[in-house]
CSV table of C-alpha atoms in Angstrom, one decimal:
chain,number,residue,atom,x,y,z
A,16,MET,CA,0.0,0.0,0.0
A,17,LYS,CA,1.4,3.4,-1.0
A,18,LEU,CA,1.5,6.3,1.3
A,19,GLN,CA,-0.8,8.1,-1.3
A,20,ASP,CA,-3.4,5.5,-0.7
A,21,VAL,CA,-3.3,6.0,3.1
A,22,TYR,CA,-3.7,9.8,2.6
A,23,MET,CA,-6.6,9.1,0.3
A,24,PHE,CA,-8.3,6.8,2.8
A,25,PHE,CA,-8.1,9.3,5.6
A,26,GLY,CA,-9.3,12.1,3.2
A,27,LEU,CA,-12.3,10.2,2.3
A,28,LEU,CA,-13.0,9.2,6.0
A,29,GLY,CA,-12.7,12.8,6.9
A,30,ALA,CA,-15.0,14.0,4.3
A,31,ALA,CA,-17.5,11.2,5.3
A,32,ILE,CA,-17.7,12.0,8.9
A,33,ALA,CA,-17.1,15.9,8.9
A,34,PRO,CA,-20.9,16.6,8.3
A,35,PHE,CA,-21.8,14.9,11.6
A,36,PHE,CA,-19.6,17.4,13.5
A,37,GLY,CA,-21.2,20.3,11.5
A,38,GLY,CA,-18.2,20.7,9.1
A,39,TRP,CA,-14.5,21.5,9.5
A,40,ASP,CA,-14.4,25.0,10.8
A,41,VAL,CA,-12.1,27.0,12.9
A,42,THR,CA,-13.9,26.1,16.2
A,43,LEU,CA,-13.6,22.4,15.5
A,44,LYS,CA,-10.1,22.6,14.4
A,45,THR,CA,-9.2,24.6,17.6
A,46,LEU,CA,-10.9,21.9,19.7
A,47,ILE,CA,-8.9,19.2,18.0
A,48,LEU,CA,-5.8,21.2,18.5
A,49,PHE,CA,-6.7,21.7,22.3
A,50,PHE,CA,-7.2,17.9,22.6
A,51,ILE,CA,-3.8,17.2,21.1
A,52,VAL,CA,-2.1,19.9,23.3
A,53,ASP,CA,-3.8,18.7,26.4
A,54,TYR,CA,-3.0,15.1,25.9
A,55,ILE,CA,0.8,15.8,25.1
A,56,SER,CA,1.2,18.4,28.0
A,57,GLY,CA,-0.6,15.9,30.3
A,58,MET,CA,1.8,13.2,29.4
A,59,ILE,CA,4.7,15.6,30.0
A,60,ALA,CA,3.5,16.8,33.3
A,61,ALA,CA,2.8,13.2,34.5
A,62,GLY,CA,6.2,12.0,33.3
A,63,LYS,CA,8.0,14.7,35.1
A,64,ALA,CA,6.1,14.0,38.3
A,65,GLY,CA,6.7,10.3,38.0
A,66,GLU,CA,3.0,9.5,37.5
A,67,LEU,CA,2.9,8.4,33.8
A,68,SER,CA,0.1,5.9,33.6
A,69,SER,CA,-1.5,4.2,30.5
A,70,ARG,CA,-4.8,3.9,32.4
A,71,ARG,CA,-4.9,7.7,32.9
A,72,GLY,CA,-3.9,8.3,29.3
A,73,LEU,CA,-6.8,6.0,28.2
A,74,GLU,CA,-9.2,7.8,30.6
A,75,GLY,CA,-8.2,11.0,28.8
A,76,ILE,CA,-8.9,9.7,25.4
A,77,LYS,CA,-12.2,8.3,26.6
A,78,ARG,CA,-13.1,11.8,27.9
A,79,LYS,CA,-12.1,13.4,24.6
A,80,THR,CA,-14.2,10.9,22.6
A,81,ALA,CA,-17.1,11.7,24.8
A,82,MET,CA,-16.7,15.4,24.2
A,83,MET,CA,-16.7,14.7,20.4
A,84,VAL,CA,-19.9,12.6,20.8
A,85,ALA,CA,-21.4,15.6,22.7
A,86,VAL,CA,-20.4,17.9,19.6
A,87,VAL,CA,-22.2,15.3,17.3
A,88,PHE,CA,-25.3,15.4,19.5
A,89,ALA,CA,-25.4,19.2,19.6
A,90,ASN,CA,-24.9,19.4,15.9
A,91,ALA,CA,-27.9,17.1,15.5
A,92,LEU,CA,-30.0,19.3,17.8
A,93,ASP,CA,-29.1,22.3,15.7
A,94,GLY,CA,-30.5,20.6,12.7
A,95,LEU,CA,-33.8,20.2,14.4
A,96,ILE,CA,-34.1,23.6,16.1
A,97,SER,CA,-31.9,26.2,14.3
A,98,PRO,CA,-30.5,24.6,10.8
A,99,ASN,CA,-28.8,27.8,9.8
A,100,VAL,CA,-27.2,28.7,13.1
A,101,PRO,CA,-25.1,26.1,15.1
A,102,VAL,CA,-26.0,27.5,18.4
A,103,CYS,CA,-25.9,24.2,20.5
A,104,ARG,CA,-22.9,23.0,18.6
A,105,GLN,CA,-20.9,26.1,19.3
A,106,ALA,CA,-22.1,26.2,23.0
A,107,VAL,CA,-20.7,22.6,23.4
A,108,ILE,CA,-17.5,23.3,21.6
A,109,PHE,CA,-16.8,26.4,23.7
A,110,ALA,CA,-17.5,24.5,26.9
A,111,CYS,CA,-15.0,21.9,25.8
A,112,LEU,CA,-12.5,24.5,24.8
A,113,GLY,CA,-12.7,26.0,28.3
A,114,ASN,CA,-12.3,22.6,30.0
A,115,GLU,CA,-9.4,21.6,27.8
A,116,GLY,CA,-7.7,25.1,28.2
A,117,ILE,CA,-7.9,24.9,31.9
A,118,SER,CA,-6.3,21.4,31.8
A,119,ILE,CA,-3.5,22.7,29.5
A,120,ILE,CA,-2.8,25.7,31.9
A,121,GLU,CA,-2.8,23.1,34.9
A,122,ASN,CA,-0.4,20.8,32.9
A,123,LEU,CA,1.9,23.7,32.0
A,124,GLY,CA,1.9,24.9,35.6
A,125,ARG,CA,3.0,21.3,36.7
A,126,CYS,CA,5.8,21.5,34.3
A,127,GLY,CA,7.0,24.8,35.6
A,128,VAL,CA,6.0,26.7,32.6
A,129,PRO,CA,4.8,30.3,33.3
A,130,VAL,CA,1.4,31.0,31.7
A,131,PRO,CA,0.5,34.8,31.1
A,132,LYS,CA,-2.3,35.9,33.3
A,133,VAL,CA,-4.1,37.3,30.3
A,134,ILE,CA,-4.2,33.9,28.9
A,135,ILE,CA,-5.5,32.2,32.2
A,136,ARG,CA,-8.3,35.0,32.4
A,137,PHE,CA,-9.4,34.4,28.8
A,138,ILE,CA,-9.7,30.6,29.3
A,139,TYR,CA,-11.7,31.1,32.5
A,140,GLN,CA,-13.8,33.5,30.8
A,141,LEU,CA,-14.4,31.2,27.9
A,142,LYS,CA,-15.4,28.5,30.4
A,143,ASP,CA,-17.8,30.9,32.3
A,144,ASN,CA,-19.3,32.2,29.1
A,145,SER,CA,-20.0,28.6,27.9
A,146,LYS,CA,-22.5,28.2,30.8
A,147,GLY,CA,-24.8,30.8,29.4
A,148,GLU,CA,-27.9,31.6,31.4
A,149,GLU,CA,-26.8,29.6,34.3
A,150,ASN,CA,-24.5,32.4,35.6
């Protein structure tokens, strides 16, 4: 099997599943990026603390998979209540971005990496704003 065939397979797979997520836009790309950064920073922080565990890593993957299921669910709801405006999908993605952002900041702190306060405030504001009317 050629490398080009592998690329074609994943391209077709992505094209087939993207509609379930509401398309491949900047919010979904950012969420995927946050997932990757959180996972890697978590592994680095755990390794530095001598707490590296495949079980905890698997739990992180399960949690991220559940978040993606929530995005698919919210996208389906949008199809029913607001087909042209992805309100539910965006709310779920922003809530997930807030959670992942907080986790990344915590992981960086465990690694001794200073995080500017403006970024910390932004992430917590993102998390708070995702709660909507509950505040």
